[in-house]
Coordinates of C-alpha atoms and ligand atoms in Angstrom, one line a residue:
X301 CA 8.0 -2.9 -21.5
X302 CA 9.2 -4.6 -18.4
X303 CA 7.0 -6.9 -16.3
X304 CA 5.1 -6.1 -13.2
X305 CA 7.8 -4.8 -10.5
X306 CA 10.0 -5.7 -13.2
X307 CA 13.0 -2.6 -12.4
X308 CA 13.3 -3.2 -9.0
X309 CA 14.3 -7.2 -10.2
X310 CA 16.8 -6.4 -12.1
X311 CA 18.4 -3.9 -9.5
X312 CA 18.7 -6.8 -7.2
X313 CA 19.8 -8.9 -9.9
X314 CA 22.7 -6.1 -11.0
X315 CA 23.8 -5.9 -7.4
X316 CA 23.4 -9.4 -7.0
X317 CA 25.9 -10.5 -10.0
X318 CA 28.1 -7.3 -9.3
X319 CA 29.4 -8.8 -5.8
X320 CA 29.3 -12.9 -6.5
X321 CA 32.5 -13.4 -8.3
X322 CA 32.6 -17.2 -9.5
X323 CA 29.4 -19.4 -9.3
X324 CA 29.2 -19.4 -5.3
X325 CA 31.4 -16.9 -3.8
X326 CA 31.7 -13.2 -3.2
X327 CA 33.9 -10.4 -4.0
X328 CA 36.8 -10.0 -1.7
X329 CA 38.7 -6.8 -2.6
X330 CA 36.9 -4.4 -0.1
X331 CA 36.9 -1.1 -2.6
X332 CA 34.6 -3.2 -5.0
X333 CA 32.7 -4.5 -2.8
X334 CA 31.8 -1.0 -0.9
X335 CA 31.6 0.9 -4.7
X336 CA 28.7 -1.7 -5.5
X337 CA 27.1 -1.5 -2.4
X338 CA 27.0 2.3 -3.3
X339 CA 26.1 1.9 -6.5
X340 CA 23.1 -0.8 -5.3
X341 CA 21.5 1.7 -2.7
X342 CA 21.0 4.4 -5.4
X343 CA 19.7 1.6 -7.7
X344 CA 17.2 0.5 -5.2
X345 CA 16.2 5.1 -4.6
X346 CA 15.6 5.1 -8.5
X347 CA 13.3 2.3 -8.1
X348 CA 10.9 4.5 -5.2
X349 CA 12.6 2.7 -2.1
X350 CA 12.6 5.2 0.6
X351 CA 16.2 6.7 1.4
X352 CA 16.2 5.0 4.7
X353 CA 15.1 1.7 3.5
X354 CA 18.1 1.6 0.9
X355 CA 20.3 2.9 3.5
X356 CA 19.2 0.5 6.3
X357 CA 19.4 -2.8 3.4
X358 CA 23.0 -2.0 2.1
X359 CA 24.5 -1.2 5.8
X360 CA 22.7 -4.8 7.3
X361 CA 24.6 -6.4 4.0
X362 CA 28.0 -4.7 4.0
X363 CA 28.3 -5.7 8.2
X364 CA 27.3 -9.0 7.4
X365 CA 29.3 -9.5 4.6
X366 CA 32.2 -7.6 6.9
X367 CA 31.5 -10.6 9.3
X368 CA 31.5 -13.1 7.1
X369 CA 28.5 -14.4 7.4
X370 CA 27.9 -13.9 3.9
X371 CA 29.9 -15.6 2.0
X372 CA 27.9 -16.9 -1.1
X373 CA 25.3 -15.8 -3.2
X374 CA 22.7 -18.2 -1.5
X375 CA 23.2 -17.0 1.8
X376 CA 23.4 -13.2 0.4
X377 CA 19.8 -13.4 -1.4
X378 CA 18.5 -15.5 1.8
X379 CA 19.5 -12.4 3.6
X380 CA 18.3 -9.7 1.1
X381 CA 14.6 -11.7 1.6
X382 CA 15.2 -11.7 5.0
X383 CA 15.5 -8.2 5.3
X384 CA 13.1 -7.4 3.5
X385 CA 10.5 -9.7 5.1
X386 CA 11.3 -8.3 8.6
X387 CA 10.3 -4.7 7.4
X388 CA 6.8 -6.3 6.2
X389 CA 6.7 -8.7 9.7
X390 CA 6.9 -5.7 11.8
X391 CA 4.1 -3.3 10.0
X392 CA 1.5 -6.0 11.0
X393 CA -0.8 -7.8 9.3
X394 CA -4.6 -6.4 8.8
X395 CA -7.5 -9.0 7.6
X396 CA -10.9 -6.9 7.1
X397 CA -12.8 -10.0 7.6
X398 CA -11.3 -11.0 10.6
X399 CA -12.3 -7.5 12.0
X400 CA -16.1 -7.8 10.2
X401 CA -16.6 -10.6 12.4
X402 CA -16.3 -8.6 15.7
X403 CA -16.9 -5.1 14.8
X404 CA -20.6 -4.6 13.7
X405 CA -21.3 -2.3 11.4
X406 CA -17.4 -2.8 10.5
X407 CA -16.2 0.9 9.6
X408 CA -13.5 1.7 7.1
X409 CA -12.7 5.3 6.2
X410 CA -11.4 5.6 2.8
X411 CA -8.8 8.9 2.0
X412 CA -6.6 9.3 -0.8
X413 CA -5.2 12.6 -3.1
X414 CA -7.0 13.2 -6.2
X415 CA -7.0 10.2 -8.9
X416 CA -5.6 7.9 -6.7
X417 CA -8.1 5.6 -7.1
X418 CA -10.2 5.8 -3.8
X419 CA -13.7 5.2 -5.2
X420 CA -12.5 2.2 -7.5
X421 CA -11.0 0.6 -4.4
X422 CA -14.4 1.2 -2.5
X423 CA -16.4 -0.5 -5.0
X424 CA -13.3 -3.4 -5.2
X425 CA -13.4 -4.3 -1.3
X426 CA -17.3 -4.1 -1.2
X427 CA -17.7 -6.4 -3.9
X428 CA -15.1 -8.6 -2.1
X429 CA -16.7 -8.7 1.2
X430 CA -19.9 -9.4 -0.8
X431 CA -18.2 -12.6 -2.3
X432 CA -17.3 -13.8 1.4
X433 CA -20.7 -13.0 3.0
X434 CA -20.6 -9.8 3.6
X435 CA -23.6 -7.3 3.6
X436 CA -21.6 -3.6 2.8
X437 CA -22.7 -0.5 2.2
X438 CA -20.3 2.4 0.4
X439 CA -21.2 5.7 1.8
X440 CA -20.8 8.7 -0.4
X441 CA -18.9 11.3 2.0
X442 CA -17.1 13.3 -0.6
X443 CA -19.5 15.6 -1.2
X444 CA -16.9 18.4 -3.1
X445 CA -17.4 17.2 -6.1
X446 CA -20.9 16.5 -7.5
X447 CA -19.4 14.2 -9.6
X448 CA -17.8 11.9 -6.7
X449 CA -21.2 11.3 -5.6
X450 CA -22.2 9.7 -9.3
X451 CA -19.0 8.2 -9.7
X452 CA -19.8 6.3 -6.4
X453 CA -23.5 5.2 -8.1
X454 CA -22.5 4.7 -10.6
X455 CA -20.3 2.1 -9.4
X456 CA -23.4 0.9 -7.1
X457 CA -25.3 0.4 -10.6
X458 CA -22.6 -1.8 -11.8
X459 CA -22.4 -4.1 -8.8
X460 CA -25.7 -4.0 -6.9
X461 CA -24.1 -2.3 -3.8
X462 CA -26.1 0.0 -2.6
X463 CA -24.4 3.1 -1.6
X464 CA -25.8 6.1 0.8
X465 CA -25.5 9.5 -0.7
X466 CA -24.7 12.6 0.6
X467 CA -26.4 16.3 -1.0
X468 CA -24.0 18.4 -2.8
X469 CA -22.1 20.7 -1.0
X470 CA -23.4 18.6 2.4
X471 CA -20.8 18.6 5.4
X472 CA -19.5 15.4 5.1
X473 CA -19.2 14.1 8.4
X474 CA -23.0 14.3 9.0
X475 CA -23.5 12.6 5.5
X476 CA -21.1 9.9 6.9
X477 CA -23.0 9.7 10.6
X478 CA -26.1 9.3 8.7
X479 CA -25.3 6.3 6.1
X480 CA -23.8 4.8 9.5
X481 CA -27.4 4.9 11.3
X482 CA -28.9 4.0 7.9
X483 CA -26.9 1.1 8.0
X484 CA -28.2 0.0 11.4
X485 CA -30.9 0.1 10.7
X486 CA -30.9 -2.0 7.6
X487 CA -28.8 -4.8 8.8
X488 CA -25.3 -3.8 6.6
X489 CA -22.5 -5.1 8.5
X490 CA -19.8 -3.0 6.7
X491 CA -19.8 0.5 5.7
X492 CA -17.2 1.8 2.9
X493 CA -16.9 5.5 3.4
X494 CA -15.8 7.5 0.7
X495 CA -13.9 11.1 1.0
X496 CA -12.7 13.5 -1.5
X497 CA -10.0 13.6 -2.8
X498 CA -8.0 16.9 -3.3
X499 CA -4.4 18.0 -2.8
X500 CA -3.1 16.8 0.3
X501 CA -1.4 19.8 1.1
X502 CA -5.0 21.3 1.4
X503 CA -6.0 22.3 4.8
X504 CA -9.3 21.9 4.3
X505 CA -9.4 18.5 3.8
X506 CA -7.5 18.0 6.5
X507 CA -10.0 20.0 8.6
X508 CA -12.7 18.3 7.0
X509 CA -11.0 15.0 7.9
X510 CA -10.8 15.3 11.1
X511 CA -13.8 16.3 11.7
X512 CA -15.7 12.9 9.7
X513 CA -12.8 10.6 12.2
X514 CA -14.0 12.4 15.2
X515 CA -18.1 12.1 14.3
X516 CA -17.7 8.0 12.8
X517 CA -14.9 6.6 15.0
X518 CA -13.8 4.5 12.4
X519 CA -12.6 1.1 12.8
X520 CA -10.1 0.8 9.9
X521 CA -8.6 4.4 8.2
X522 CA -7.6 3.1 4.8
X523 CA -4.9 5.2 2.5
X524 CA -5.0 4.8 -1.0
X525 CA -2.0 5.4 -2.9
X526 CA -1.6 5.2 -6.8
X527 CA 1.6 2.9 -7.2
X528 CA 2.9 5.0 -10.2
X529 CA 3.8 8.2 -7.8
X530 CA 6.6 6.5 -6.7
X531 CA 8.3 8.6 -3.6
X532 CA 5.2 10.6 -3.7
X533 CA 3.0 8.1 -2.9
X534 CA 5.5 7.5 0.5
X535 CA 4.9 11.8 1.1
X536 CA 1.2 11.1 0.8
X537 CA 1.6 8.6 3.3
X538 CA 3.8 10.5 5.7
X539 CA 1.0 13.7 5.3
X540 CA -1.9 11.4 6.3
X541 CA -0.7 10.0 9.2
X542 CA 0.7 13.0 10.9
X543 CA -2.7 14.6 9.8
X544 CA -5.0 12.3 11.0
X545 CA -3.6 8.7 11.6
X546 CA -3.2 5.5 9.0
X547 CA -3.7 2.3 10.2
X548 CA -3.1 0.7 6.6
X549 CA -2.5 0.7 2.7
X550 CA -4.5 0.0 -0.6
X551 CA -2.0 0.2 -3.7
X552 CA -3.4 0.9 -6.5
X553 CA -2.0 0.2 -10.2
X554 CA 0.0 -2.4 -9.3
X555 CA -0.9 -3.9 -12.2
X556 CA 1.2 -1.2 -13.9
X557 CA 3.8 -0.8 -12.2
X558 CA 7.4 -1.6 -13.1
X559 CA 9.7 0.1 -10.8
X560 CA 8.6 -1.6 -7.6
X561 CA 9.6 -0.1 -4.5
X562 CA 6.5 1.6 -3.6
X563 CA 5.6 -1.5 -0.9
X564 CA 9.2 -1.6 1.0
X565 CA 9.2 1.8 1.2
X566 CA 5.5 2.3 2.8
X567 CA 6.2 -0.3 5.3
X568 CA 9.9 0.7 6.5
X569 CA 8.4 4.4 6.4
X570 CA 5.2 4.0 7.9
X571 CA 5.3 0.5 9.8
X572 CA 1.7 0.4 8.6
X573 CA 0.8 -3.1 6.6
X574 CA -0.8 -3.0 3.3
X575 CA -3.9 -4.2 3.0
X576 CA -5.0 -4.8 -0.9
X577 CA -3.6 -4.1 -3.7
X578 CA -5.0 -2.7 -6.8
X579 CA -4.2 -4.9 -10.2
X580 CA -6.8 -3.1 -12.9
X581 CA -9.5 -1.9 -13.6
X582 CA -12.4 -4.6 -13.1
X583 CA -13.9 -4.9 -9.6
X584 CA -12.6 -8.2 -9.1
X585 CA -8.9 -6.9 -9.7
X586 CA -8.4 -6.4 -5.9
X587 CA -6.3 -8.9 -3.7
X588 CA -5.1 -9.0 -0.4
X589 CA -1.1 -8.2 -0.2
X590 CA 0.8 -10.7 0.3
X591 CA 4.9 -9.6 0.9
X592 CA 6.1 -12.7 0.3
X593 CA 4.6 -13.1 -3.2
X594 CA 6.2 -9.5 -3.5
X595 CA 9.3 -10.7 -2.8
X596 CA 9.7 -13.7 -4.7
X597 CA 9.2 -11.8 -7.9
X598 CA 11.0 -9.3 -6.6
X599 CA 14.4 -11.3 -5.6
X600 CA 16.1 -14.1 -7.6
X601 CA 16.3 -17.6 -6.9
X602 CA 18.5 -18.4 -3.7
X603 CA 20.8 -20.6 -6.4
Ligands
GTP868 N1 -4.9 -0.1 -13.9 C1 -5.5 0.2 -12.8 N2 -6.4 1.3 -12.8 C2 -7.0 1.6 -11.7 C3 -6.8 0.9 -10.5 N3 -7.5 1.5 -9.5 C4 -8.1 2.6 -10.1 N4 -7.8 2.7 -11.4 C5 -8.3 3.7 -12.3 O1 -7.9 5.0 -11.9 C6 -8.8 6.0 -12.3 C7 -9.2 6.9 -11.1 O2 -9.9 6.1 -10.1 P1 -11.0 6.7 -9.1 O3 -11.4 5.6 -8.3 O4 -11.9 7.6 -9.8 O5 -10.0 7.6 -8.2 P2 -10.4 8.6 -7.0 O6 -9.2 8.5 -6.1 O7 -11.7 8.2 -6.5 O8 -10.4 10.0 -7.7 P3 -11.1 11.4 -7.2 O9 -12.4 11.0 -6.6 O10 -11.2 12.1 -8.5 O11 -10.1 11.9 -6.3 C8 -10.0 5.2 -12.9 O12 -9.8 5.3 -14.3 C9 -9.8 3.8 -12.4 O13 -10.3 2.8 -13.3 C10 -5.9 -0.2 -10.5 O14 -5.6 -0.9 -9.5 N5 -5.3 -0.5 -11.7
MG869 MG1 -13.4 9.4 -6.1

């Protein structure tokens, strides 16, 4: 098995040694050198970056390299990460405990599709604004499933957050509107609201989506995605915005995953930042994103 983001390395890495012809410089004959950029923008699709994000790297490195401002590999993998960086620079950057300082009670709405790992992620952040001061509460708004609401206990056994629940079968905006006033009144200073998760092709959800954004206002609408769907994960994304608006990302399984595109291709797609990501299964496995850790096991060395 490959490590972590380990498919998308090597794709960079192929590309990389398929164009530099002696230690420092670069392919001349122009054939070759428009054959591998060919052959490097379907390496980078197989490895879930978004059609327009391969498109838009190989074009910015074929006119540079037309214009000779590329002319070793140094300067090419300076440029790759430059690239690259630009696409995360211009999504923005979200801190939730920046925000927690202004906004009080802080309000995060959680969506996701089925499995993706919403209610893990819930318990994740509150346990990590807990470790930086942080009073939150997780509300249990997916009340579909009777089993969402015990999942979401369940994880508030485990941790010692205490989470508001909703009845079975409850609308789930009121259940939401009502852990917000309970959490007024209590002094919590974030609330994590859970939703259910079905497909996202359903129109209820959506329905019932809109409905819980219009009645809480939420500061932050958080979309979890499960790494491992590769290009699916970047349809999810696409669906939930038009539907109801993103502001950012959690990515889950990162831990897992080896192809590695799934973060350019949010960000080029969605210009939406990525807040966490997901690496396993423990409630501390939860870290901010940071692209340029992404990218420096993502590219090779500049020599
Ligand atoms: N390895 C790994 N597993 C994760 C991660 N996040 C969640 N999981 C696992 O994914 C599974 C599904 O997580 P849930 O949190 O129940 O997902 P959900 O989106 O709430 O699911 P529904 O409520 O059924 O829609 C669980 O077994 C989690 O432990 C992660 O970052 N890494
Ligand atoms: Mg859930």
């Amino acid at each position: 098995m490959l490590s972590k983001l380990g498919k998308l390395r090597e794709s960079f890495k192929k590309f990389i040694d398929s164009v530099v012809d002696t230690a420092t410089t670069l392919l001349i004959p122009k054939e070759k050198l428009y054959e591998a950029l060919e052959e490097f923008k379907l390496e980078l699709i197989s490895r879930d970056v978004a059609f327009e994000a391969a498109e838009d790297i190989a074009n910015k490195i074929k006119e540079l390299i037309e214009e000779k401002k590329i002319r070793d590999k140094k300067t090419l993998v300076k440029t790759l990460r430059e690239i690259i960086s630009s696409y995360f620079e211009s999504a923005g950057r979200i801190d939730i405990l920046e925000l927690a300082k202004t906004r009080k009670p802080l309000k995060i709405v959680f969506m996701g599709v089925n499995g993706v790992g919403k209610t893990t992620s819930i318990a994740k952040v509150a346990v990590y604004l807990r470790e930086h001061g942080h009073r939150p509460l997780m509300i249990a708004a997916d009340t579909f499933r009777a089993a969402a609401q015990e999942q979401l206990k369940k994880h508030s056994e485990k941790t010692g957050i205490p989470v508001f629940m909703g009845k079975y079968g409850a609308d789930p905006a009121s259940v939401a509107y009502d852990g917000i006033s309970y959490a007024q009144n209590r002094g919590f200073d974030v609330v994590l609201i859970d939703t259910a998760g079905r497909m996202h092709t359903d129109v209820d959800l959506v329905n019932e989506l809109r409905k819980i954004m219009k009645v809480v206002k939420p500061d932050l609408k958080l979309l979890v995605v499960d790494a491992l769907t590769g290009n699916d994960a970047i349809e999810q994304a696409r669906f939930f915005n038009d539907a109801v608006g993103v502001d950012g990302f959690i990515v889950t399984k990162y831990d897992a995953y080896e192809e590695g595109g799934v973060p350019i291709s949010l960000v080029y797609v969605l210009k939406k930042p990525i807040v966490f990501i997901g690496t396993g299964q423990d409630y501390r496995d939860l870290k901010p994103f940071n692209h340029l850790e992404y990218l420096d096991k993502v590219l090779p060395q500049e020599d």
